[in-house]
Coordinates of C-alpha atoms and ligand atoms in Angstrom, one line a residue:
X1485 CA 54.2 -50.3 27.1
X1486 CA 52.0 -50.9 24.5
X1487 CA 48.0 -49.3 24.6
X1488 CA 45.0 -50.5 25.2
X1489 CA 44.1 -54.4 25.6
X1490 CA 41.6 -57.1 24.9
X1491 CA 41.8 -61.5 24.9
X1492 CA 42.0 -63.7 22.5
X1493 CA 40.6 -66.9 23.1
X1494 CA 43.0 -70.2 22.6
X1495 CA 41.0 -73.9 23.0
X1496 CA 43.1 -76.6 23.3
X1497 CA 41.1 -79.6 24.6
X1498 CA 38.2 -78.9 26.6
X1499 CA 40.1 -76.0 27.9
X1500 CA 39.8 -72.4 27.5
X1501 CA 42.7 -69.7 27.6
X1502 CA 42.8 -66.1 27.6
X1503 CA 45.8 -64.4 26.0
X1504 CA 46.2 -61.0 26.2
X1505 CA 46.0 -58.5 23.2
X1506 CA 48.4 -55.7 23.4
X1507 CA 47.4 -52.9 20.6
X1508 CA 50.5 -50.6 19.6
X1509 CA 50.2 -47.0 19.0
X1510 CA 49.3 -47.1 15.0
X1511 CA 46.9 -50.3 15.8
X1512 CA 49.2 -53.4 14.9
X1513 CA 47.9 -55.8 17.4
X1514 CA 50.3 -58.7 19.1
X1515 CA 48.6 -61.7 21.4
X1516 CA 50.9 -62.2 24.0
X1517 CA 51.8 -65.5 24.4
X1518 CA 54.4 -64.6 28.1
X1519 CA 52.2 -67.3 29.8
X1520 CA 51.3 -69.6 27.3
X1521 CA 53.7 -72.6 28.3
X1522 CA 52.8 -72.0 32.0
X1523 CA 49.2 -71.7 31.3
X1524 CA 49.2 -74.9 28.8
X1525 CA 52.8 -76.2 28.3
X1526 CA 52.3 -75.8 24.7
X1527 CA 55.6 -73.1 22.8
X1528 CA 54.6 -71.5 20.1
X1529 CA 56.6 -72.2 16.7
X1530 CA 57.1 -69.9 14.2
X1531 CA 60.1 -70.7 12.0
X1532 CA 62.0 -67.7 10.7
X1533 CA 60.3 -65.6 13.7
X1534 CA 57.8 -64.3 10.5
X1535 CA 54.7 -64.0 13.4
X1536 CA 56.5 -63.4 16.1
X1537 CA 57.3 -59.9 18.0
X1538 CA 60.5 -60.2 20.6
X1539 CA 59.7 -56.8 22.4
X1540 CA 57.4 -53.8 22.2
X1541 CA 59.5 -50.9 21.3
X1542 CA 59.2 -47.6 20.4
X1543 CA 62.2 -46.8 17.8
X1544 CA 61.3 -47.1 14.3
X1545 CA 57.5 -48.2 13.0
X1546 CA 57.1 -49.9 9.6
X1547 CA 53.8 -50.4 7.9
X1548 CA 54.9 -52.9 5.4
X1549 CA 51.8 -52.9 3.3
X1550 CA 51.8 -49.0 2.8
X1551 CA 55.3 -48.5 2.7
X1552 CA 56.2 -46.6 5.3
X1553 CA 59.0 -46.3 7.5
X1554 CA 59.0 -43.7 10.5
X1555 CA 62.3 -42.9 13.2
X1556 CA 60.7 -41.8 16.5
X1557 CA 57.5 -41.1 15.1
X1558 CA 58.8 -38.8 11.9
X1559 CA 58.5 -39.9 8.0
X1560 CA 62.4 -41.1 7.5
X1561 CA 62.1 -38.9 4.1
X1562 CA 61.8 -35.9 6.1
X1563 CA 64.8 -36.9 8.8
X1564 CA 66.7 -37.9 5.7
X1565 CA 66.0 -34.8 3.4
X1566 CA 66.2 -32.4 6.6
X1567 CA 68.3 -33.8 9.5
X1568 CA 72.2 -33.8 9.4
X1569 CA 73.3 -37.9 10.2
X1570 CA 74.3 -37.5 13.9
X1571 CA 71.5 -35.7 14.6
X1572 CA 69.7 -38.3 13.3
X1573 CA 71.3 -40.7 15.4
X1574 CA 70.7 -38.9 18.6
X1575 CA 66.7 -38.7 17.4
X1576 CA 67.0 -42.7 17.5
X1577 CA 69.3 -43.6 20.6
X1578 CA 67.1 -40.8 23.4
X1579 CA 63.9 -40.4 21.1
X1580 CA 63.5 -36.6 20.2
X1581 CA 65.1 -33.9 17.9
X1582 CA 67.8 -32.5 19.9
X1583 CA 68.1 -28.8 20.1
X1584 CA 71.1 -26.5 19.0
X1585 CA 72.9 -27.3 22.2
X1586 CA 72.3 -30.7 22.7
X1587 CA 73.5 -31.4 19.2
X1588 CA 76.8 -29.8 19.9
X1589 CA 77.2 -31.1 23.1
X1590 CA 76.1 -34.6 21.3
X1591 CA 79.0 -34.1 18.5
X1592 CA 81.7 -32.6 20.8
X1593 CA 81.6 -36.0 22.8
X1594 CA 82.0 -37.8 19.4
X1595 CA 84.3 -35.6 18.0
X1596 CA 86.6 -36.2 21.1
X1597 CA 86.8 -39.8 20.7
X1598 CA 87.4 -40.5 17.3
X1599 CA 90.9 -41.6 17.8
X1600 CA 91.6 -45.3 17.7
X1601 CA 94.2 -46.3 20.7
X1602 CA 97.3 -46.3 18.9
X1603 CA 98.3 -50.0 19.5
X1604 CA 94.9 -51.3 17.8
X1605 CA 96.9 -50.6 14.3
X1606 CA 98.9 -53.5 14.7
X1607 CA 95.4 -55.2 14.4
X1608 CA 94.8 -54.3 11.2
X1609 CA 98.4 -54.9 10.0
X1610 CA 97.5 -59.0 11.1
X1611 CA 95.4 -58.8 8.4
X1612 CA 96.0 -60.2 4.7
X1613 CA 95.7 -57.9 1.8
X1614 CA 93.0 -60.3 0.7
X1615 CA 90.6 -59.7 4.4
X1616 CA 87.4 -58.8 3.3
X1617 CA 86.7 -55.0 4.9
X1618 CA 83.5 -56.3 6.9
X1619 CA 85.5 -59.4 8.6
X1620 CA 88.1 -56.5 9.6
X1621 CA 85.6 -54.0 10.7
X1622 CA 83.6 -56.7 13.1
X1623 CA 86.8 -57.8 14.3
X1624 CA 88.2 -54.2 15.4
X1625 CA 85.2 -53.5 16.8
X1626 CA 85.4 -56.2 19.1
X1627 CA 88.7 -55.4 20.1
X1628 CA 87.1 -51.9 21.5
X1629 CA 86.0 -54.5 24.5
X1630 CA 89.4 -54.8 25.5
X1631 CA 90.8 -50.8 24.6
X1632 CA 87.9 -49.5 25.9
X1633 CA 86.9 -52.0 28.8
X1634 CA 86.2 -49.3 31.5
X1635 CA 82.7 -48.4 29.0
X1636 CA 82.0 -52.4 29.4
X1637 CA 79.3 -52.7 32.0
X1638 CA 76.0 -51.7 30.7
X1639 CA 74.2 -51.4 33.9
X1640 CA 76.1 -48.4 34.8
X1641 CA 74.5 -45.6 33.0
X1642 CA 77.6 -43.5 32.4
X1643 CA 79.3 -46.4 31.0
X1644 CA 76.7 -47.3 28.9
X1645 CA 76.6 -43.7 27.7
X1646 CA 80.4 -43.2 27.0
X1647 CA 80.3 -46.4 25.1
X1648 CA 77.7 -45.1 23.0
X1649 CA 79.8 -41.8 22.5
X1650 CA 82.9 -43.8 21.7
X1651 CA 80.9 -46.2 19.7
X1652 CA 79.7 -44.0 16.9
X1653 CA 82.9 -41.5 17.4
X1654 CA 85.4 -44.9 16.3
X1655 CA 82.7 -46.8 13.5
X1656 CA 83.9 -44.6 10.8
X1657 CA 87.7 -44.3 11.7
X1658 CA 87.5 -48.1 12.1
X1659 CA 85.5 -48.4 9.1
X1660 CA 88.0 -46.3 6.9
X1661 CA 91.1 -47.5 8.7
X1662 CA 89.8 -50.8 7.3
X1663 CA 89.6 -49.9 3.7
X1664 CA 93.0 -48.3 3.5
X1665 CA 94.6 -51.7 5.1
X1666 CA 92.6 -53.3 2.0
X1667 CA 94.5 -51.0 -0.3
X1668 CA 97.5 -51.2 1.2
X1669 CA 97.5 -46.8 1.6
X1670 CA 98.5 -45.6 4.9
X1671 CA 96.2 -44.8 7.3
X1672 CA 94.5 -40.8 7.3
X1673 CA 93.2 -39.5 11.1
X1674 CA 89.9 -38.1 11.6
X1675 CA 89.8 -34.6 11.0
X1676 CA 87.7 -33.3 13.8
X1677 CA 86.9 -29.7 12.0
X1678 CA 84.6 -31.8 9.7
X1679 CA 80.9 -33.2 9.7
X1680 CA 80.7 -37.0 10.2
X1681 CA 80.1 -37.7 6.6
X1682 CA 82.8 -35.5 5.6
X1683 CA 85.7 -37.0 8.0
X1684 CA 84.8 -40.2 7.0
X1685 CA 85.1 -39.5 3.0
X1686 CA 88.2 -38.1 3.8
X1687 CA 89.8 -41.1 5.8
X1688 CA 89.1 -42.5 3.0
X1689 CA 90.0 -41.5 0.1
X1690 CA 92.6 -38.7 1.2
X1691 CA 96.4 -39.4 1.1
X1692 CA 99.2 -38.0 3.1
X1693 CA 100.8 -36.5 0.4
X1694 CA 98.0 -34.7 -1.6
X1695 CA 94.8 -32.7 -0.2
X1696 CA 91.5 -34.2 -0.6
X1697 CA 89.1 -32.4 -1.5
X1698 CA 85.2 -33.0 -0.6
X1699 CA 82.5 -33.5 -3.0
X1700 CA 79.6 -31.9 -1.5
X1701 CA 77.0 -33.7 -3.5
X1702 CA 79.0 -36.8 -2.2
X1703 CA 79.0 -36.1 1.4
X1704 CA 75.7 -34.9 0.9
X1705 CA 74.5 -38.2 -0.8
X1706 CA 76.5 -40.5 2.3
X1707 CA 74.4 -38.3 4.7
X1708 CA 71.1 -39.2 3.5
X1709 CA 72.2 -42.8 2.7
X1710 CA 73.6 -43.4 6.2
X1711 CA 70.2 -41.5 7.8
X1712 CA 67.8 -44.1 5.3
X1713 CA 69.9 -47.0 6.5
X1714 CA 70.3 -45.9 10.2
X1715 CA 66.9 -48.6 12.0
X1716 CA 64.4 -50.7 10.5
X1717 CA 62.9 -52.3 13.7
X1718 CA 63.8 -56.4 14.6
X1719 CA 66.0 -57.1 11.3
X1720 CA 68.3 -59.6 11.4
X1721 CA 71.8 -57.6 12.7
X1722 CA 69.6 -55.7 15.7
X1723 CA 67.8 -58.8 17.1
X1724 CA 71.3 -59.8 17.4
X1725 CA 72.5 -56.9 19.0
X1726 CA 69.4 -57.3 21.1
X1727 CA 70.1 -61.0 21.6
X1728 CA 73.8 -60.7 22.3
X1729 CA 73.5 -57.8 24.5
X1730 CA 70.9 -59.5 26.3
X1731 CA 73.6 -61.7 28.2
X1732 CA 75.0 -58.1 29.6
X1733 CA 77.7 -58.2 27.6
X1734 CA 79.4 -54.8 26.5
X1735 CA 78.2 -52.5 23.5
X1736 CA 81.4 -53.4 21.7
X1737 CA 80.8 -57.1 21.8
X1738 CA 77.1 -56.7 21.2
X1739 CA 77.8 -54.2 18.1
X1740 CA 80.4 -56.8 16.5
X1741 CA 77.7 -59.7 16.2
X1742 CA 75.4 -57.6 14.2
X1743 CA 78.0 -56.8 11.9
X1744 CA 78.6 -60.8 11.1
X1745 CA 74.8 -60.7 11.0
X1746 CA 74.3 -58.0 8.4
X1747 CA 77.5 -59.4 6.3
X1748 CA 74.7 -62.1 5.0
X1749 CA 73.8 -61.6 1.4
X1750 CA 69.8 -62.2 2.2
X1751 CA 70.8 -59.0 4.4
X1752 CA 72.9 -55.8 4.2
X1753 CA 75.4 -57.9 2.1
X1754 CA 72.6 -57.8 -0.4
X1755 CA 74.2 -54.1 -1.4
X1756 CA 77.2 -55.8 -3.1
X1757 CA 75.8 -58.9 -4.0
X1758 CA 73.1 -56.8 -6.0
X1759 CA 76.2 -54.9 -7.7
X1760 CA 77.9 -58.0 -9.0
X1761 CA 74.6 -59.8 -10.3
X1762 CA 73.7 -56.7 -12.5
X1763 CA 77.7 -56.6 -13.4
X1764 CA 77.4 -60.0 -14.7
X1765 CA 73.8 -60.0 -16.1
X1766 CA 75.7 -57.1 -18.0
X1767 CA 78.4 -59.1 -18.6
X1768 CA 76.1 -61.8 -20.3
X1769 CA 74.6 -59.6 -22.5
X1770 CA 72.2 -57.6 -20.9
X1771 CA 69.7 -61.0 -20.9
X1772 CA 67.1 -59.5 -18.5
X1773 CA 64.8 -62.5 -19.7
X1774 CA 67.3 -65.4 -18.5
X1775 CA 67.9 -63.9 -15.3
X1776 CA 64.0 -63.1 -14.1
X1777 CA 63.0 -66.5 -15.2
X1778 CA 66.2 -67.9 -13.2
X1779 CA 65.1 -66.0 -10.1
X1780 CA 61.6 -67.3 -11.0
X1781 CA 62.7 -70.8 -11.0
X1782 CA 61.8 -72.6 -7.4
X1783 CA 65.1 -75.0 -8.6
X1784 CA 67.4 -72.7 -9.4
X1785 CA 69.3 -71.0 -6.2
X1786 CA 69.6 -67.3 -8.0
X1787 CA 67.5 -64.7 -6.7
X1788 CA 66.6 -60.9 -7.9
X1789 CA 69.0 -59.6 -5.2
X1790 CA 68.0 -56.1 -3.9
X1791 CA 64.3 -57.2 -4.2
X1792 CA 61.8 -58.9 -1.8
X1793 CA 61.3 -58.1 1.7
X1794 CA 59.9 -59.8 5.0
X1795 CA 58.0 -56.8 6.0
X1796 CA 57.6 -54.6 2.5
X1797 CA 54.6 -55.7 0.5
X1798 CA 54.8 -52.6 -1.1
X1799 CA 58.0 -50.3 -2.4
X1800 CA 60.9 -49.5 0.1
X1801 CA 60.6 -46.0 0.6
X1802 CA 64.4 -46.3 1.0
X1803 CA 64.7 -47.8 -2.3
X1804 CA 62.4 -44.6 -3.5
X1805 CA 64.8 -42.0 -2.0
X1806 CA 67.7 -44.5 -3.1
X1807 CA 66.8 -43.8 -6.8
X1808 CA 66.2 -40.2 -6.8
X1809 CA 70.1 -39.7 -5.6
X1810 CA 71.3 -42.2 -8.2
X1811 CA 69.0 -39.6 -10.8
X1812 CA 70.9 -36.7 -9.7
X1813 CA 74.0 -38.4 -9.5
X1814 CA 74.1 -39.3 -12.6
X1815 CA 72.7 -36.6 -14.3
X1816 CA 75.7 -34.9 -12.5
X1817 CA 78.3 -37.7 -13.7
X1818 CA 79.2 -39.8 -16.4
X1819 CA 75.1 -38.4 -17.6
X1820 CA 74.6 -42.1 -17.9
X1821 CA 74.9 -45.4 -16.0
X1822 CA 75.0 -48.7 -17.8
X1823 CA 74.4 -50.2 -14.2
X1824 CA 71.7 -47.8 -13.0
X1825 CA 69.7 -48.4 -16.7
X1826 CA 69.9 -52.1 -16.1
X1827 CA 69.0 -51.6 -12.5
X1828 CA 65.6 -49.7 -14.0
X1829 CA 65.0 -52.1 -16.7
X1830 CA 65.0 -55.0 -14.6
X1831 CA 62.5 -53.6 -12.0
X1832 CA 60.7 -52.7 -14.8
X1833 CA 60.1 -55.9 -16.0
X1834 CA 59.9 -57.4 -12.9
X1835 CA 57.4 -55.3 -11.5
X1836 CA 55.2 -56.3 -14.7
X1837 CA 55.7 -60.0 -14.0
X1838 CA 53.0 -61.8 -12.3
X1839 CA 55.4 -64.0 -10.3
X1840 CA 56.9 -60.7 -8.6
X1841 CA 53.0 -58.8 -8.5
X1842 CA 51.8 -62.3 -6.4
X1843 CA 54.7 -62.8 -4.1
X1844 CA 54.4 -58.3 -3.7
X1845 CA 58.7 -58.7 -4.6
X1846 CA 59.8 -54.7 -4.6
X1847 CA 62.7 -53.1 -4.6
X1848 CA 64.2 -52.9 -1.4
X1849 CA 66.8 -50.3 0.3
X1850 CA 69.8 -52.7 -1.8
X1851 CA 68.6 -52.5 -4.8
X1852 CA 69.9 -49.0 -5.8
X1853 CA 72.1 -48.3 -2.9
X1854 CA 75.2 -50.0 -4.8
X1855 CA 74.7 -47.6 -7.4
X1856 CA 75.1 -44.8 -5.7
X1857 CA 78.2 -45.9 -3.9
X1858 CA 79.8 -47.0 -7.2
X1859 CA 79.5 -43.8 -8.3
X1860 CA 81.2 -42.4 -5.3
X1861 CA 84.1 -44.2 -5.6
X1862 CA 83.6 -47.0 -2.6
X1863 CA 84.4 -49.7 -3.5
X1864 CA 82.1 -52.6 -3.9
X1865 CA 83.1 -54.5 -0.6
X1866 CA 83.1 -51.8 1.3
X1867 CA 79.1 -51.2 0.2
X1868 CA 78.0 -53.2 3.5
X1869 CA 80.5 -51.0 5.8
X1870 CA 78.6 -48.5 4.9
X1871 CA 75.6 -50.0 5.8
X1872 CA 77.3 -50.6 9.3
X1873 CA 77.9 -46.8 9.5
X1874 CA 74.3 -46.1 8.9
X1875 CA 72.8 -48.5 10.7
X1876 CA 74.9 -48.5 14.4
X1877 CA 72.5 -45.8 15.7
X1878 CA 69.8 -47.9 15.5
X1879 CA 71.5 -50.9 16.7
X1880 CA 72.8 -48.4 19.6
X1881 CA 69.2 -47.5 20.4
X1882 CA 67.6 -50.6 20.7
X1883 CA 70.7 -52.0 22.7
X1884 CA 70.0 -48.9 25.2
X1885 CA 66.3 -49.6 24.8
X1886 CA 66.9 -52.8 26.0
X1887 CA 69.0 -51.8 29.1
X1888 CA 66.3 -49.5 30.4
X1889 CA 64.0 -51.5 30.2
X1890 CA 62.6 -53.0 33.5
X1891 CA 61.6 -55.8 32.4
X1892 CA 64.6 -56.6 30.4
X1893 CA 65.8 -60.5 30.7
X1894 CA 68.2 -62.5 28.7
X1895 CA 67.1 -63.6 25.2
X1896 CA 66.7 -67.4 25.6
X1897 CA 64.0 -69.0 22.7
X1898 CA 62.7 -72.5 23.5
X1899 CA 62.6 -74.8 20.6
X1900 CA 60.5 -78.3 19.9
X1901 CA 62.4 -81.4 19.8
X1902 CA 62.1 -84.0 17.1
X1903 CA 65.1 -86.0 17.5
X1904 CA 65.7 -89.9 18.7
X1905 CA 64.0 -90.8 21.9
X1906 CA 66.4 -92.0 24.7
X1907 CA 68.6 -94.8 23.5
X1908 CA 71.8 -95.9 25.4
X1909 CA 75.5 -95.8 24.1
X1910 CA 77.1 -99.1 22.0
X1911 CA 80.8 -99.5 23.2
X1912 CA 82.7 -98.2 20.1
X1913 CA 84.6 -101.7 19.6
X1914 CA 81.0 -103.1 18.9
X1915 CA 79.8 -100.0 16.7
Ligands
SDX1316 C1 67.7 -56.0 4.1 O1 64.6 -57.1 7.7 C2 65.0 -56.0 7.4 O2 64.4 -55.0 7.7 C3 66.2 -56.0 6.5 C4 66.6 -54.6 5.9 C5 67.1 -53.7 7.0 O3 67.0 -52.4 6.8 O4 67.6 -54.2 8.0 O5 65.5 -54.0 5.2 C6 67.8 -54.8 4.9 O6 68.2 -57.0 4.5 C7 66.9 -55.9 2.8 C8 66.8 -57.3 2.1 C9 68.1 -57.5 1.3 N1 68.2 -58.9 0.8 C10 68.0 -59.2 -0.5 O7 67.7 -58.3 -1.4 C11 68.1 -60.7 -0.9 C12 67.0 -61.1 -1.9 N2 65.7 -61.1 -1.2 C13 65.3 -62.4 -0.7 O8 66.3 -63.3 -0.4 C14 64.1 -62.3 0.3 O9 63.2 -61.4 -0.3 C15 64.4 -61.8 1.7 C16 65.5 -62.5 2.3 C17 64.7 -60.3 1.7 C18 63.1 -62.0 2.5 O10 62.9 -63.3 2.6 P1 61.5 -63.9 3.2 O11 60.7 -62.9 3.9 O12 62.0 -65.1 4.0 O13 60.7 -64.4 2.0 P2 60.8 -65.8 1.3 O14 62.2 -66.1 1.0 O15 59.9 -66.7 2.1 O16 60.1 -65.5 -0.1 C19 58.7 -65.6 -0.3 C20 58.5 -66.0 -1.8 C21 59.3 -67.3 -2.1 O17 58.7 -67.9 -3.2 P3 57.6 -69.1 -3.0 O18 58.3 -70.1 -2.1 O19 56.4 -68.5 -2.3 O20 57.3 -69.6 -4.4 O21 59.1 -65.0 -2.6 C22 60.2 -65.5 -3.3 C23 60.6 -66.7 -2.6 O22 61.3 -67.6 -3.5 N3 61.2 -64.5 -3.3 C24 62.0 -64.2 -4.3 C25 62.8 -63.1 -3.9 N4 62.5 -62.8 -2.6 C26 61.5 -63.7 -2.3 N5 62.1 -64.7 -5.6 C27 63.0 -64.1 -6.4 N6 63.8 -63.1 -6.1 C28 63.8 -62.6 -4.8 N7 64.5 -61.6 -4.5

């Protein structure tokens, strides 16, 4: 893994150590530090992880300062504007395009599996009407462990591989199944006659007693959503998959953490946070002025949600495509969005404002997302389900990268300790 190598050189005292330089395939260079606390018993610190790399990998690459975002090598504006989403997926979880029959091979073993078991409804009926959608969904996916324990060993390639099959076959009947529990409407089965995208907008918005009938420029809009959503590299949720999974734990459990992990507003939660602070900064008379000198203001906790990026210095290319469909979305719809004007103004101004051009804050994949899904209908706290949906391929793909890799070892950081010094224990009578 990784190409080509040179040393870096690391003085610490009178001594002299060579770290190796491991140069990736586009040139991003990484010293690796594997033997620095043998060779020095010095850690490295970096707090947030900002410097660091946890594995070489070769999923998704992101050049942060151009702007660019690739699956497997190929522009994700392409596989989004060309590829339907599970073929996508299987471009991510084995690395190439698949051909005619290994598409339909790939979506006959999903298609097969996109029953829940039927006692796993009683699950959902545990739930109060008030359980937000993403606390069900991680919930019901962990239960998977226990109805579909004979996929749980990851070291056995054909477990690993159904698990994988039943993982992405179940996400949006779970997914859907959790909605209607939120809305108190009975639950609608996968139809298995329809695309991925299309079974899931029909779980969840048809009802037993009417036929449902498919927007194709919404099915079409959910397809390229999920496929611009679907892996960005060591974010948050898949180091966690990757960290959880590490222990050898099954898919299931390992799929479940990253969905508590991208709940977090400073993550894929930022989708429906972003939707209720443009909602009220409508609500409080369109005051773009208050709000960017609030998110401006290092004591005040409010924050341009759906901007700003740990990697982008430059636009989201997600956030690009993201806009476009909102565009023809609207121009198909109401012909005008009070949210999706505001949306433009405020970038507008922000991207003028020399607090947002020295930090490089952009737009990032949440900021126009919501918009889109309001307009289809989803409801806002179902807005980071969705990311879920879109983003359990990748999540699935660096779990199996992962697995088959040989030098694959549980995920264990070290840490530096700046508590007391050792100090004995004072009877609690004379304490
Ligand atoms: C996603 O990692 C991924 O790839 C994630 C993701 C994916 O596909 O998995 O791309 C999806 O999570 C997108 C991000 C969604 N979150 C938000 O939109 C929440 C709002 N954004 C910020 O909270 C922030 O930008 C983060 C969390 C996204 C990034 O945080 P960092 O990298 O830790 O940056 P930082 O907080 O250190 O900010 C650097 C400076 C600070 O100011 P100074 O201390 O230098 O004065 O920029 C400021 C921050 O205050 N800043 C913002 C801001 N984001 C950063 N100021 C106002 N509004 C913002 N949105």
């Amino acid at each position: 893994m990784g190409t080509g190598s040179d040393m870096a050189k690391l003085r610490l005292g009178d001594n002299e150590y060579d770290l190796p330089i491991r140069v990736g395939t586009e040139g991003n260079r990484a010293i690796d530090i594997a033997k620095l606390f043998a060779m020095t018993g010095h850690i490295a610190l970096d707090d947030g992880f900002a410097n660091t790399g946890s594995i070489m990998s070769t999923i998704c690459y992101i050049d942060g300062e151009q702007g660019i975002l690739r699956y497997r090598g190929y522009p994700v504006e392409e596989v989004a504007e060309q590829c339907e989403f599970t073929e996508a997926a299987y471009l991510l979880i084995f690395g190439e395009l698949p051909n005619g029959e290994q598409l339909e091979a790939f979506r006959g073993n999903i298609r097969r599996h996109t029953l829940l078991h039927e006692g796993m409804k009683a699950i959902f009926a545990g739930f109060p009407p008030y359980a937000h959608p993403m606390a069900i969904l991680s919930a019901v996916v962990g239960a998977l462990a226990i109805y579909e324990k004979e996929f749980g060993d990851p070291g056995n390639p054909q477990q690993r591989l159904l698990a994988m099959h039943r993982m992405l076959a179940k996400m949006p009947t779970i997914a859907a199944f959790s909605y209607k529990q939120s809305v108190g409407q009975p639950f609608v089965y996968p139809q298995n006659d329809l695309t991925y995208c299309q079974n899931f907008l029909n779980m969840m918005f048809a009802v037993p007693s009417e036929k449902y009938k498919i927007d194709p420029d919404f099915a079409e809009a959910l397809n390229l959503l999920l496929i611009l959503h679907a892996d960005h590299g060591q974010n948050c949720s898949t180091s966690t998959v990757r960290m959880v999974g590490s222990s050898n734990v099954n898919l299931f459990s390992s799929i479940s953490a990253g969905i508590y992990a991208l709940w977090g507003t400073l993550h894929g939660g930022a989708n429906e946070a972003c939707i209720n602070m443009l909602e009220n900064i409508a609500a409080d008379g369109r005051n773009l002025g208050k709000y960017i000198d609030k998110a401006k203001d290092p004591d005040d906790p409010f924050r341009l949600v759906g901007f700003g990026h740990r990697i982008y210095k430059n636009y989201d290319p997600r956030a690009t495509m993201c806009k476009a469909v909102c565009n023809r979305l609207v121009k198909r719809f109401a012909g005008q969005d009070p949210l999706f004007d505001l949306a433009q103004e405020l970038e507008e101004v922000a991207l003028s404002d020399p607090y947002f051009i020295e930090r490089k804050l952009y737009p990032n994949v949440d900021f126009y997302s919501g918009i889109i899904y309001r307009i289809m209908g989803i409801p806002k706290d179902m807005f980071t389900v969705l990311f879920c949906l879109g983003r359990l391929p990748g999540w699935i793909a660096h779990w199996r990268e992962m697995h088959l890799s040989p030098d694959k070892r549980i995920h264990r950081p070290r840490q530096l300790y700046t508590g007391h010094t050792k100090r004995s224990v004072v009877p609690l009578i004379k304490r």
